mmCIF file of C-alpha atoms and ligand atoms in Angstrom:
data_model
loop_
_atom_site.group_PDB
_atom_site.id
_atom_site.type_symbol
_atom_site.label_atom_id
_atom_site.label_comp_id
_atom_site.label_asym_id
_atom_site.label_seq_id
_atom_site.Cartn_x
_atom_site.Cartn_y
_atom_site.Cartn_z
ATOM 1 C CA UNK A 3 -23.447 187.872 325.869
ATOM 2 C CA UNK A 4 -20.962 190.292 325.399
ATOM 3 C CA UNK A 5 -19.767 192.857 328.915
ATOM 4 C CA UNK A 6 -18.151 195.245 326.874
ATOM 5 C CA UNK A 7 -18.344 198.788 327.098
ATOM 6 C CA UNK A 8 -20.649 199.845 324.638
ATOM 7 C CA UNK A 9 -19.237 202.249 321.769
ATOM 8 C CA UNK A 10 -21.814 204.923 322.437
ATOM 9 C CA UNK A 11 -21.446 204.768 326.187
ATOM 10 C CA UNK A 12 -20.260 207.373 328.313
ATOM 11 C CA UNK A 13 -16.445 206.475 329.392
ATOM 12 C CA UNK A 14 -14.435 208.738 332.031
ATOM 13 C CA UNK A 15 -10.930 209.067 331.601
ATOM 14 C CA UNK A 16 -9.059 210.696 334.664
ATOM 15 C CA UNK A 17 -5.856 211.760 333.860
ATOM 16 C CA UNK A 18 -6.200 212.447 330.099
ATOM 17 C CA UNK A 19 -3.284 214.614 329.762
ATOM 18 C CA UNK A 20 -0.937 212.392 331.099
ATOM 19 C CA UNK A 21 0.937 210.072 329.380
ATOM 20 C CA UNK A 22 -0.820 206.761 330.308
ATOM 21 C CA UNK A 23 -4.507 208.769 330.025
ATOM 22 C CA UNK A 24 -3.905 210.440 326.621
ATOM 23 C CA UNK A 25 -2.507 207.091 324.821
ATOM 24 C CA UNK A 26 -6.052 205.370 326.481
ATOM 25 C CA UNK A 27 -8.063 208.472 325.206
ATOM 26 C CA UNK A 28 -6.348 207.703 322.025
ATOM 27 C CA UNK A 29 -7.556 203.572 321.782
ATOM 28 C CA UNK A 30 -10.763 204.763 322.743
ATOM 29 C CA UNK A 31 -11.072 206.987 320.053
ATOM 30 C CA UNK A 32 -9.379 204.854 317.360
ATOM 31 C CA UNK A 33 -12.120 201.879 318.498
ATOM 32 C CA UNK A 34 -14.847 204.265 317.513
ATOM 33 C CA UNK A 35 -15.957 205.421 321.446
ATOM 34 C CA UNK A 36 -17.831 208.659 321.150
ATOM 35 C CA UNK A 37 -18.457 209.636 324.113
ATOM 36 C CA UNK A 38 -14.895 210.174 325.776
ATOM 37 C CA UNK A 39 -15.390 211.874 329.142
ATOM 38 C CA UNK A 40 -12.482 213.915 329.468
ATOM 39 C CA UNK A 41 -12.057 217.030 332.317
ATOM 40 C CA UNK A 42 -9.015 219.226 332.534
ATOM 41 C CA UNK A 43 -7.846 220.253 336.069
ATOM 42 C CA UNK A 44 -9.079 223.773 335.707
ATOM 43 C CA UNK A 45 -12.211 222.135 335.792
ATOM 44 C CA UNK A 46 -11.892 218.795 337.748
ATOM 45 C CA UNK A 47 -9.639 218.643 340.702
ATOM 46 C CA UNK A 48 -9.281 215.140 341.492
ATOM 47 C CA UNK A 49 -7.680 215.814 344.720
ATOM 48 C CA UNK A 50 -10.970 217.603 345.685
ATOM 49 C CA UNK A 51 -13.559 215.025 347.129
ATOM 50 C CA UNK A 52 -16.980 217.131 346.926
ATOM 51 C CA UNK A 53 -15.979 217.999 343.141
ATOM 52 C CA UNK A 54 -14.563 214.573 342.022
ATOM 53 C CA UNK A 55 -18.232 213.199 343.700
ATOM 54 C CA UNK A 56 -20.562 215.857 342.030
ATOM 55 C CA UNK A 57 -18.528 215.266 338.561
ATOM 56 C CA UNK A 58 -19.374 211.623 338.440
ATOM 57 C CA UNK A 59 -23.047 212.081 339.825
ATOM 58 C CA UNK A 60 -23.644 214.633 336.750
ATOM 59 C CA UNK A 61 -21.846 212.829 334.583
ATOM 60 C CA UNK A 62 -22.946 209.191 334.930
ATOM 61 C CA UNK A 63 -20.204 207.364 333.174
ATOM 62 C CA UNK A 64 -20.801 203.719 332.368
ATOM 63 C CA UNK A 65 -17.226 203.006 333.258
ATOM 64 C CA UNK A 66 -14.269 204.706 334.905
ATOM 65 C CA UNK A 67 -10.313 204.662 333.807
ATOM 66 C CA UNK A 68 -8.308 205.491 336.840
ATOM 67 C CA UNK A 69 -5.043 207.113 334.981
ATOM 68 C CA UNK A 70 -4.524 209.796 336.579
ATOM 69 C CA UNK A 71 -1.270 209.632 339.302
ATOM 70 C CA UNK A 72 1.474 211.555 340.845
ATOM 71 C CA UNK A 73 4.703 209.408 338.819
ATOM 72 C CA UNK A 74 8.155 209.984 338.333
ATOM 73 C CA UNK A 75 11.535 208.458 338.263
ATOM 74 C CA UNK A 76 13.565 207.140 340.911
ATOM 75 C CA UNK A 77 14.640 210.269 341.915
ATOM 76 C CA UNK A 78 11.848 212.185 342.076
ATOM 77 C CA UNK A 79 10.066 209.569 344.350
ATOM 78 C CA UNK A 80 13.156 209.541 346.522
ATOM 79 C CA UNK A 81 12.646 213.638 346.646
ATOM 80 C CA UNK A 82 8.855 213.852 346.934
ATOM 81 C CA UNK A 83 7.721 211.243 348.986
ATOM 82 C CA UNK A 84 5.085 212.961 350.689
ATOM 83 C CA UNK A 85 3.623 214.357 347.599
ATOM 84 C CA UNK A 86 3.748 210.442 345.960
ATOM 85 C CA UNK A 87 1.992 208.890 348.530
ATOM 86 C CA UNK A 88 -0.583 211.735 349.889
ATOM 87 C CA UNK A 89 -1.497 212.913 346.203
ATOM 88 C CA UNK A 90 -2.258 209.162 344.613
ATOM 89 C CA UNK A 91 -4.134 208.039 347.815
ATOM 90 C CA UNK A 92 -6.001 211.285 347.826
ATOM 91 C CA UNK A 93 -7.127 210.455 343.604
ATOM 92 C CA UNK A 94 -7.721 206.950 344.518
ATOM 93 C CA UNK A 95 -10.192 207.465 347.344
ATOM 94 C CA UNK A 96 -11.884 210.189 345.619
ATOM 95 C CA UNK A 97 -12.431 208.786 341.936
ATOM 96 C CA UNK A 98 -12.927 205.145 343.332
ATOM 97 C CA UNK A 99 -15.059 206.086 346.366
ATOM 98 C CA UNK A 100 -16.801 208.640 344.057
ATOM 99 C CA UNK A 101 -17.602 206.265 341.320
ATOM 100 C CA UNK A 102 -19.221 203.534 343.565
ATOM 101 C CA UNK A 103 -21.463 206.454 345.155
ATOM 102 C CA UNK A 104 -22.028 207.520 341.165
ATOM 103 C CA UNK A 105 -23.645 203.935 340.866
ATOM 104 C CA UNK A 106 -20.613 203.315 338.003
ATOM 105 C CA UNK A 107 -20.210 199.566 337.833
ATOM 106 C CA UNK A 108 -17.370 199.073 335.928
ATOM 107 C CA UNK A 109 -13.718 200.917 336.775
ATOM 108 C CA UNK A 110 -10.220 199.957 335.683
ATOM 109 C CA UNK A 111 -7.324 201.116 337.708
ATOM 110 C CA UNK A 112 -3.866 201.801 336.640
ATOM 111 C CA UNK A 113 -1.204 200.624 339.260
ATOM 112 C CA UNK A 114 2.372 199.587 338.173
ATOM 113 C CA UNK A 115 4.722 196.994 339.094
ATOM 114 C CA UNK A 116 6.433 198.969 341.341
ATOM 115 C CA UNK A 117 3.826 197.372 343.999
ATOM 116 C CA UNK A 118 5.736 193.894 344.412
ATOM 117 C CA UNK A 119 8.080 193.095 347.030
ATOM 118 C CA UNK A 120 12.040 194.069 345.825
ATOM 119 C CA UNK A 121 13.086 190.979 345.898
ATOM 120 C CA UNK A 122 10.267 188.710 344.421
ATOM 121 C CA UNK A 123 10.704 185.696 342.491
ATOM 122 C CA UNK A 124 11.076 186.506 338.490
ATOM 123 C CA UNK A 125 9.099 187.041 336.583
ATOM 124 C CA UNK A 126 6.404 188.366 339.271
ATOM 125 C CA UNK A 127 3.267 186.791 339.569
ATOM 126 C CA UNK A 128 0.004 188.793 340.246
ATOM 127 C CA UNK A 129 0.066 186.685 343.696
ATOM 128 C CA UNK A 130 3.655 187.797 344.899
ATOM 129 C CA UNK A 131 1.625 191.088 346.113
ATOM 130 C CA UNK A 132 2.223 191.694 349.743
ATOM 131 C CA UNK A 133 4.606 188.575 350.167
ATOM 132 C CA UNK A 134 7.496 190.732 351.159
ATOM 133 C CA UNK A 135 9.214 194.464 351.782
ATOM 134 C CA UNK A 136 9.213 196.940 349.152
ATOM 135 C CA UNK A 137 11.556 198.760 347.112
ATOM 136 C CA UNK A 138 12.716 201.937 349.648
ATOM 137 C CA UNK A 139 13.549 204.203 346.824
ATOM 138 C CA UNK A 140 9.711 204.086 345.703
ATOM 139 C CA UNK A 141 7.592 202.732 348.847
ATOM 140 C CA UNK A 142 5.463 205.582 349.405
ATOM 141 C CA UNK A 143 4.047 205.437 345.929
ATOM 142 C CA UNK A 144 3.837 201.497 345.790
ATOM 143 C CA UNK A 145 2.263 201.536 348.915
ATOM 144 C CA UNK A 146 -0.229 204.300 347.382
ATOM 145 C CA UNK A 147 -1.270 201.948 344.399
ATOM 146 C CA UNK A 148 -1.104 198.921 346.924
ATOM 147 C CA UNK A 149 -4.038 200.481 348.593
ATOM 148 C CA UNK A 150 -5.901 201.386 344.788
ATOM 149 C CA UNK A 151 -5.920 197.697 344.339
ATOM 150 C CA UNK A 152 -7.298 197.053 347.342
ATOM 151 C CA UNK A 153 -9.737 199.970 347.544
ATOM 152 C CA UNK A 154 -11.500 198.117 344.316
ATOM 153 C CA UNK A 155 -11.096 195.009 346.126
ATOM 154 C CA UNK A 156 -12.792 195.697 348.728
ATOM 155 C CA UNK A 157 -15.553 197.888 346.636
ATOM 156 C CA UNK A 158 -15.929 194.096 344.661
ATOM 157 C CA UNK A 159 -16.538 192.231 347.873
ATOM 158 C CA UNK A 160 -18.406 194.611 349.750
ATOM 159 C CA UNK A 161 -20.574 195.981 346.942
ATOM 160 C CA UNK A 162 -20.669 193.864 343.832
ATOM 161 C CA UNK A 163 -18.743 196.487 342.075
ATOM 162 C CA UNK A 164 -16.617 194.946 338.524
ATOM 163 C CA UNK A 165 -13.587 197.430 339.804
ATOM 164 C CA UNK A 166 -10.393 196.192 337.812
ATOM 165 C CA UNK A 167 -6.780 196.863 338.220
ATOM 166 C CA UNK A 168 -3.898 196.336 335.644
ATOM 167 C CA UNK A 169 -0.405 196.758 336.394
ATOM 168 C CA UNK A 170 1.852 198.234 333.692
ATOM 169 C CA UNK A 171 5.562 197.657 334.107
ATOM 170 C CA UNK A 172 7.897 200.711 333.101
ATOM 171 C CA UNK A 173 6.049 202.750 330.626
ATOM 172 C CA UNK A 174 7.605 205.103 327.975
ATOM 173 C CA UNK A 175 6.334 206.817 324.517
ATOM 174 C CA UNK A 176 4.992 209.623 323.078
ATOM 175 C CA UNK A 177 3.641 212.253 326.304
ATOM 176 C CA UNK A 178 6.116 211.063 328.511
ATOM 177 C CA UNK A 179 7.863 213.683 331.171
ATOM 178 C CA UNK A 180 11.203 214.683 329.578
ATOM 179 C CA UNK A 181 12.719 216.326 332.893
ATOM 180 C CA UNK A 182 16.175 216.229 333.080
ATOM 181 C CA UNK A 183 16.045 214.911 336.919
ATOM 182 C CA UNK A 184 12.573 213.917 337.748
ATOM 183 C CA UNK A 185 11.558 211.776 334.571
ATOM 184 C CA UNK A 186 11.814 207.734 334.204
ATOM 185 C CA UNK A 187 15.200 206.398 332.662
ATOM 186 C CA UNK A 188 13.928 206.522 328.847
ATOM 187 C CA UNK A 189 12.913 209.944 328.743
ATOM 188 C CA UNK A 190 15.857 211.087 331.039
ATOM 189 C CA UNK A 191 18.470 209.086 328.549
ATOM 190 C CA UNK A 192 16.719 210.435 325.656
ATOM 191 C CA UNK A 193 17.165 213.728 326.253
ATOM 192 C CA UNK A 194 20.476 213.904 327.801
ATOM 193 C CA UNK A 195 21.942 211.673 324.857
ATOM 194 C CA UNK A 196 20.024 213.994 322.315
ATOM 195 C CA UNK A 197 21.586 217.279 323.881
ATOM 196 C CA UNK A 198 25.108 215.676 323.896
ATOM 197 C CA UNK A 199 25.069 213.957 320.144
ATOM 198 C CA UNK A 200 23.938 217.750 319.032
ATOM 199 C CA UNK A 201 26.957 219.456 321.328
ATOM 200 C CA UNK A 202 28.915 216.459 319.543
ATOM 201 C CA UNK A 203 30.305 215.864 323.462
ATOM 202 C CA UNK A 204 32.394 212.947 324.088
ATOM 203 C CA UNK A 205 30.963 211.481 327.328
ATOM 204 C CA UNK A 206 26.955 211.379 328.608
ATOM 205 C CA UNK A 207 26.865 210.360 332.671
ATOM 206 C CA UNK A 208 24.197 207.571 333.184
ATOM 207 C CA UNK A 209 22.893 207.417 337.098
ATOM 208 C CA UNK A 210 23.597 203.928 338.890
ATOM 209 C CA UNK A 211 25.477 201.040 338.054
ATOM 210 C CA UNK A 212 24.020 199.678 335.060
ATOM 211 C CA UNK A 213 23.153 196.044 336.112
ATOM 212 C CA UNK A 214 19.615 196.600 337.189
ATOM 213 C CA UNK A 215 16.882 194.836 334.922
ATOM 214 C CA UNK A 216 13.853 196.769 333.737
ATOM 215 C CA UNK A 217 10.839 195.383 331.702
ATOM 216 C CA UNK A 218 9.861 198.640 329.165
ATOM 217 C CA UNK A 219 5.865 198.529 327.661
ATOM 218 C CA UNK A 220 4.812 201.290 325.161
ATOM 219 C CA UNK A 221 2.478 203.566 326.024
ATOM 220 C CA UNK A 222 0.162 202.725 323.238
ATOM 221 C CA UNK A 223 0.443 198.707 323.487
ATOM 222 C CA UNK A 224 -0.367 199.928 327.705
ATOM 223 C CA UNK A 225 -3.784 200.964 326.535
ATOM 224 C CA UNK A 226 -4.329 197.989 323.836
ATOM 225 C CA UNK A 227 -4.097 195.632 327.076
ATOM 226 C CA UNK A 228 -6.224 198.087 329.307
ATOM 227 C CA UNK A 229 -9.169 198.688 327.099
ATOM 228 C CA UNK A 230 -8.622 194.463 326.278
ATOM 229 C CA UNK A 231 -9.004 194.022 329.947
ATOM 230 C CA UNK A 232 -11.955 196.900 330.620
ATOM 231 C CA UNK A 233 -14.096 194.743 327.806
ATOM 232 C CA UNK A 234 -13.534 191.336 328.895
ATOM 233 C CA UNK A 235 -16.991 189.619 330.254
ATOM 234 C CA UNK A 236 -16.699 189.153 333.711
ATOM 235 C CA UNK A 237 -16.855 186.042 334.263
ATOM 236 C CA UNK A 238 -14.060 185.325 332.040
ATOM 237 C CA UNK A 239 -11.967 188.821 334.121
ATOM 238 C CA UNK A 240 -13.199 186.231 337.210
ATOM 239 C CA UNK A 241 -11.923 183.143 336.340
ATOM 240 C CA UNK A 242 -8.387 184.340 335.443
ATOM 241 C CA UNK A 243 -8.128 186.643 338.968
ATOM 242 C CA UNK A 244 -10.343 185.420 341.582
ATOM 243 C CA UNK A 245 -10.996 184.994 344.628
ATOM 244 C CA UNK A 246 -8.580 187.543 345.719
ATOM 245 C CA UNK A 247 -6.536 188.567 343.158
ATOM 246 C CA UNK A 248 -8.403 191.540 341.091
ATOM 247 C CA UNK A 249 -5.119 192.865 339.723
ATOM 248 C CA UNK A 250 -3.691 191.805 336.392
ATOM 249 C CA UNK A 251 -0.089 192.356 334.848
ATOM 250 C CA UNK A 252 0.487 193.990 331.855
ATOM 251 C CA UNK A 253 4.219 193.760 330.002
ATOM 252 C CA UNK A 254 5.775 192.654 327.584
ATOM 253 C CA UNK A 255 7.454 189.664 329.236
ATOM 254 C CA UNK A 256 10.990 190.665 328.349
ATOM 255 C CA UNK A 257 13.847 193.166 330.066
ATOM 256 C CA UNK A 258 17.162 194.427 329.628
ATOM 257 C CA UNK A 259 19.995 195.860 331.312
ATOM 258 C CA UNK A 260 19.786 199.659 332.055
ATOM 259 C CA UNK A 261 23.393 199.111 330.420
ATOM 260 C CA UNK A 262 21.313 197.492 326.778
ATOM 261 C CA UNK A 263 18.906 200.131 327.222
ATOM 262 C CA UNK A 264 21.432 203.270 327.224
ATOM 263 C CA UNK A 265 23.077 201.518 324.396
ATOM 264 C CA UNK A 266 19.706 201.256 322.195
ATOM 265 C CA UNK A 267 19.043 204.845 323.062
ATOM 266 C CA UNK A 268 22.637 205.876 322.184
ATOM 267 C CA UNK A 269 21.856 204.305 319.026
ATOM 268 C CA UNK A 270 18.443 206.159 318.327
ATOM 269 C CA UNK A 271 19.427 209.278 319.176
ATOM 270 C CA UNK A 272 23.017 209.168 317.052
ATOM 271 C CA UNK A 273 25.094 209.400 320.508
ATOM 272 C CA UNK A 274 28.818 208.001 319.375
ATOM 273 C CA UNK A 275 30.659 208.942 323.064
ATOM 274 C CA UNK A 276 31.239 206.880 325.854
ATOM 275 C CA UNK A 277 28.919 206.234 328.837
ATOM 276 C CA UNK A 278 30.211 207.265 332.333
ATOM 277 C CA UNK A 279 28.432 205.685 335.533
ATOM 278 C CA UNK A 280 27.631 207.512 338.405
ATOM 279 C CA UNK A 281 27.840 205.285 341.291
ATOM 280 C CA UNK A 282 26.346 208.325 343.500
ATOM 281 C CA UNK A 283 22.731 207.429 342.013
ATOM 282 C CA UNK A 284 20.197 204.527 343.591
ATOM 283 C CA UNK A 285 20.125 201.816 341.365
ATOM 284 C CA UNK A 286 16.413 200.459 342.741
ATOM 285 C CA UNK A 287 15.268 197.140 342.372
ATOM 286 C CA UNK A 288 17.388 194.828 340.783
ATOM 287 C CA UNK A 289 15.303 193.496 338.309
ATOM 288 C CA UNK A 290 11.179 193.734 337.963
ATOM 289 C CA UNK A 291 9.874 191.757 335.345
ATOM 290 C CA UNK A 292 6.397 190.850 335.023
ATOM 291 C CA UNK A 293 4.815 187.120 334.971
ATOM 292 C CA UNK A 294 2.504 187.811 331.593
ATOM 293 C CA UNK A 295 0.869 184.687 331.336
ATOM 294 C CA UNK A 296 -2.003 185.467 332.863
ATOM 295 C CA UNK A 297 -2.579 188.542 330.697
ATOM 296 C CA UNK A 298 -1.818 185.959 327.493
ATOM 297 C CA UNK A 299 -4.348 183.585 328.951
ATOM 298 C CA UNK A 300 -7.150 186.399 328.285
ATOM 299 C CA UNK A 301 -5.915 186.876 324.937
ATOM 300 C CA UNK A 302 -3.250 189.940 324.495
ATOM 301 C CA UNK A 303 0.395 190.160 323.856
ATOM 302 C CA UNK A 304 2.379 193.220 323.427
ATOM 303 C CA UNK A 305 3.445 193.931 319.744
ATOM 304 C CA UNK A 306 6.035 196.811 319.738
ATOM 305 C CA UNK A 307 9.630 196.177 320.092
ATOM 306 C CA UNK A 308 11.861 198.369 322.298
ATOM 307 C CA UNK A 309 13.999 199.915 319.352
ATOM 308 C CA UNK A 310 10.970 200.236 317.256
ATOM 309 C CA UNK A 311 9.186 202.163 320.345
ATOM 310 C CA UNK A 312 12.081 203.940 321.463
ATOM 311 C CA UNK A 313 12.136 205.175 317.814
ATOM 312 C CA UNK A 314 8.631 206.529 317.621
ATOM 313 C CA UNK A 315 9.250 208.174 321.153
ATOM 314 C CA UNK A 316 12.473 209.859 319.509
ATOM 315 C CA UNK A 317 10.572 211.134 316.791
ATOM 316 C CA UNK A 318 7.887 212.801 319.184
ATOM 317 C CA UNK A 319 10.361 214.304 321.433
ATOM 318 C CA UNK A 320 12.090 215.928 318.740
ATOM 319 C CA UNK A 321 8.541 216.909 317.003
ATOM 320 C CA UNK A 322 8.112 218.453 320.716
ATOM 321 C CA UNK A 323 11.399 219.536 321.712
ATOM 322 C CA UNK A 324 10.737 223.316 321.719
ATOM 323 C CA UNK A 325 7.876 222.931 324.294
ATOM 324 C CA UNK A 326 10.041 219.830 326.379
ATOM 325 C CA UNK A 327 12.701 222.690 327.257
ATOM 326 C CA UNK A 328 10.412 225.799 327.539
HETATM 327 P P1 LIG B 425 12.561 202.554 338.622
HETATM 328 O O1 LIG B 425 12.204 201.431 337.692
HETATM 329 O O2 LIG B 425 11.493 202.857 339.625
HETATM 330 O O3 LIG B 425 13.907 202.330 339.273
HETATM 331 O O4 LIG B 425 12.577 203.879 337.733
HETATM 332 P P2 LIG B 425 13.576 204.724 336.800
HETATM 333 O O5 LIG B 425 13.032 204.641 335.416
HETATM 334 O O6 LIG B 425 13.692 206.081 337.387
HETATM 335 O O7 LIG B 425 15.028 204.043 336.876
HETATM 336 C C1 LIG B 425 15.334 202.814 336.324
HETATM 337 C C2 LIG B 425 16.808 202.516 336.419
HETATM 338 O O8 LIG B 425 17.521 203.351 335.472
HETATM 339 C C3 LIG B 425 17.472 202.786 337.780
HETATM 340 O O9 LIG B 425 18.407 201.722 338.024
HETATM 341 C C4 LIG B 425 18.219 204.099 337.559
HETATM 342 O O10 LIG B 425 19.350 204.249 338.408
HETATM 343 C C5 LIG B 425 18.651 203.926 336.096
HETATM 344 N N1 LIG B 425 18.984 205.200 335.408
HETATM 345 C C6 LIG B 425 20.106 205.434 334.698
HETATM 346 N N2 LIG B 425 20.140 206.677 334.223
HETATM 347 C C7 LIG B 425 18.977 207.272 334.606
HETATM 348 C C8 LIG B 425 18.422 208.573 334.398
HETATM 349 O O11 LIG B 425 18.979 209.449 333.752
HETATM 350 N N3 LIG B 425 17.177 208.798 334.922
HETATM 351 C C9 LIG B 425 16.506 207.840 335.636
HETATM 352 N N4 LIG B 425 15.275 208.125 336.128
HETATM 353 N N5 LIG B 425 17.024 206.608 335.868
HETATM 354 C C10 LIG B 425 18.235 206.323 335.358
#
């Protein structure tokens, strides 16, 4: 018999606006789910526990996706760390917490590979979680979706909940947070390359040294894997991550240098300069890709290339470029 989510069941999607919640809202709808629960913040504060609590009780989803987080490049978690770590713990509790008091049995969570050690064997496997110390430039907010895996963990063991969590290496695509110092490396290289190839300036500055090594998954092949993953039976999501694993990785099984990846963007956005490196600028981890062959095991591969994604990603910031700079 089949555990998937049935087509006419009610599915909650925190965080539709972002980038990762809008591209699931998006699979959903394309696999013919009509009954998308969707609430905007005016309406749903997640960081609010009594409202988060009463939401799900009304609501009664049959499943939860947990998409909803306080992100943002290296940077920005370097800048906010309070904000990274207080804001995702206080979503976590509240949606996780909430949904188990909601009676929901089945919840996937949304982490990101930022939660392995810095220095972990590569690829990392799902069990090189808590083997070593993390990455300082992001620790608040690993540490935050550290505890997300375990809160569903422990909801599993405790309560027979079917709480799942998949961890997406660096995400980009259409949605994503164009900021000119907050954003991810993609969207921050994007625009900066776009604004210089259309002042036709010689040089674009690129932070760091250009050595580090960064897995990149599309949005839209992100939420492929996760509704994959939300729909597998159980015992099949059990046999692939028990006893005490309940976290799954989801890449593509390939990186780059941030040095490639400037390049390819130089290319898609019709930059001709030179690159300057600005050794002021934390490089991070040195390298984080992702073990797959778990994810492979249940049946999914990624299918969209970096140049072909980086290309559909150019074509929606500059569809959205009025709005990105307003
Ligand atoms: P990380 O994977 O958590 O380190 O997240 P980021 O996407 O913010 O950064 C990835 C790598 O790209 C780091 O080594 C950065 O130093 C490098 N990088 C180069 N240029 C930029 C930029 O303009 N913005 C960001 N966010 N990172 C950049």
């Amino acid at each position: 018999m089949s555990d998937a989510v049935y087509r006419d069941a009610p599915v909650f999607v925190a965080g539709h606006r972002g980038m990762a919640g809008s591209a699931i809202v998006r699979r959903l709808a394309a696999l013919g789910y009509r009954r998308i629960l969707t609430a905007p913040r005016s309406e749903l504060d997640l960081a609010d526990q009594a409202a988060v609590r009463g939401y799900l009780q009304r609501q009664q989803p049959a499943a939860v996706v947990l998409a909803a987080a306080r992100v943002g490049g290296i940077q920005a978690n370097n800048n906010y760390p309070a904000d990274f770590i207080a804001e995702n713990l206080q979503i976590e509790l509240n949606v996780i917490d909430g949904a188990h008091r909601a009676g929901v049995q089945r919840l996937l969570f949304l982490g990101s590979s930022c939660i392995y050690p810095r220095l972990a064997p590569q690829p990392m496997r799902e069990d090189a979680l808590l083997t070593g110390l993390l990455e300082p430039t992001n620790e608040p907010y690993a540490v935050a979706k550290i505890a997300g895996i375990k809160l569903c963990e422990s909801f599993n063991r405790q309560h027979g909940r079917d709480y799942r969590s998949v961890m997406p290496t660096n995400l980009y695509g259409p949605g994503d947070n164009f900021h000119p110092e907050d954003s991810h490396v993609i969207p921050g290289l994007m625009r900066r390359f776009h604004e210089a190839a259309q002042r036709g300036d010689a040089e674009v500055v690129v932070w760091g040294s250009g050595t580090p090594m960064r897995e990149f998954l599309h949005v839209d092949d992100m939420a492929a894997a996760s509704v994959h993953v939300m729909n597998l039976p159980r015992d099949t999501w059990q046999a692939h991550t028990q006893p005490m694993l309940s976290h799954l990785n989801v890449g593509t099984g390939v990186d780059c240098s941030i040095r490639e990846l400037a390049e390819a963007v130089a290319r898609v956005t019709g930059f001709r300069g030179r690159l300057v490196w600005d050794a002021s600028k934390p490089d991070g981890a040195p390298r984080k890709l992702m073990d797959v062959s778990r994810l492979a095991a249940l049946g999914w591969k990624a299918s969209i290339t970096l140049e072909e994604g980086l290309r559909d990603t150019y074509a929606w910031f500059r569809a959205h470029a009025a709005e990105i700079r307003g």
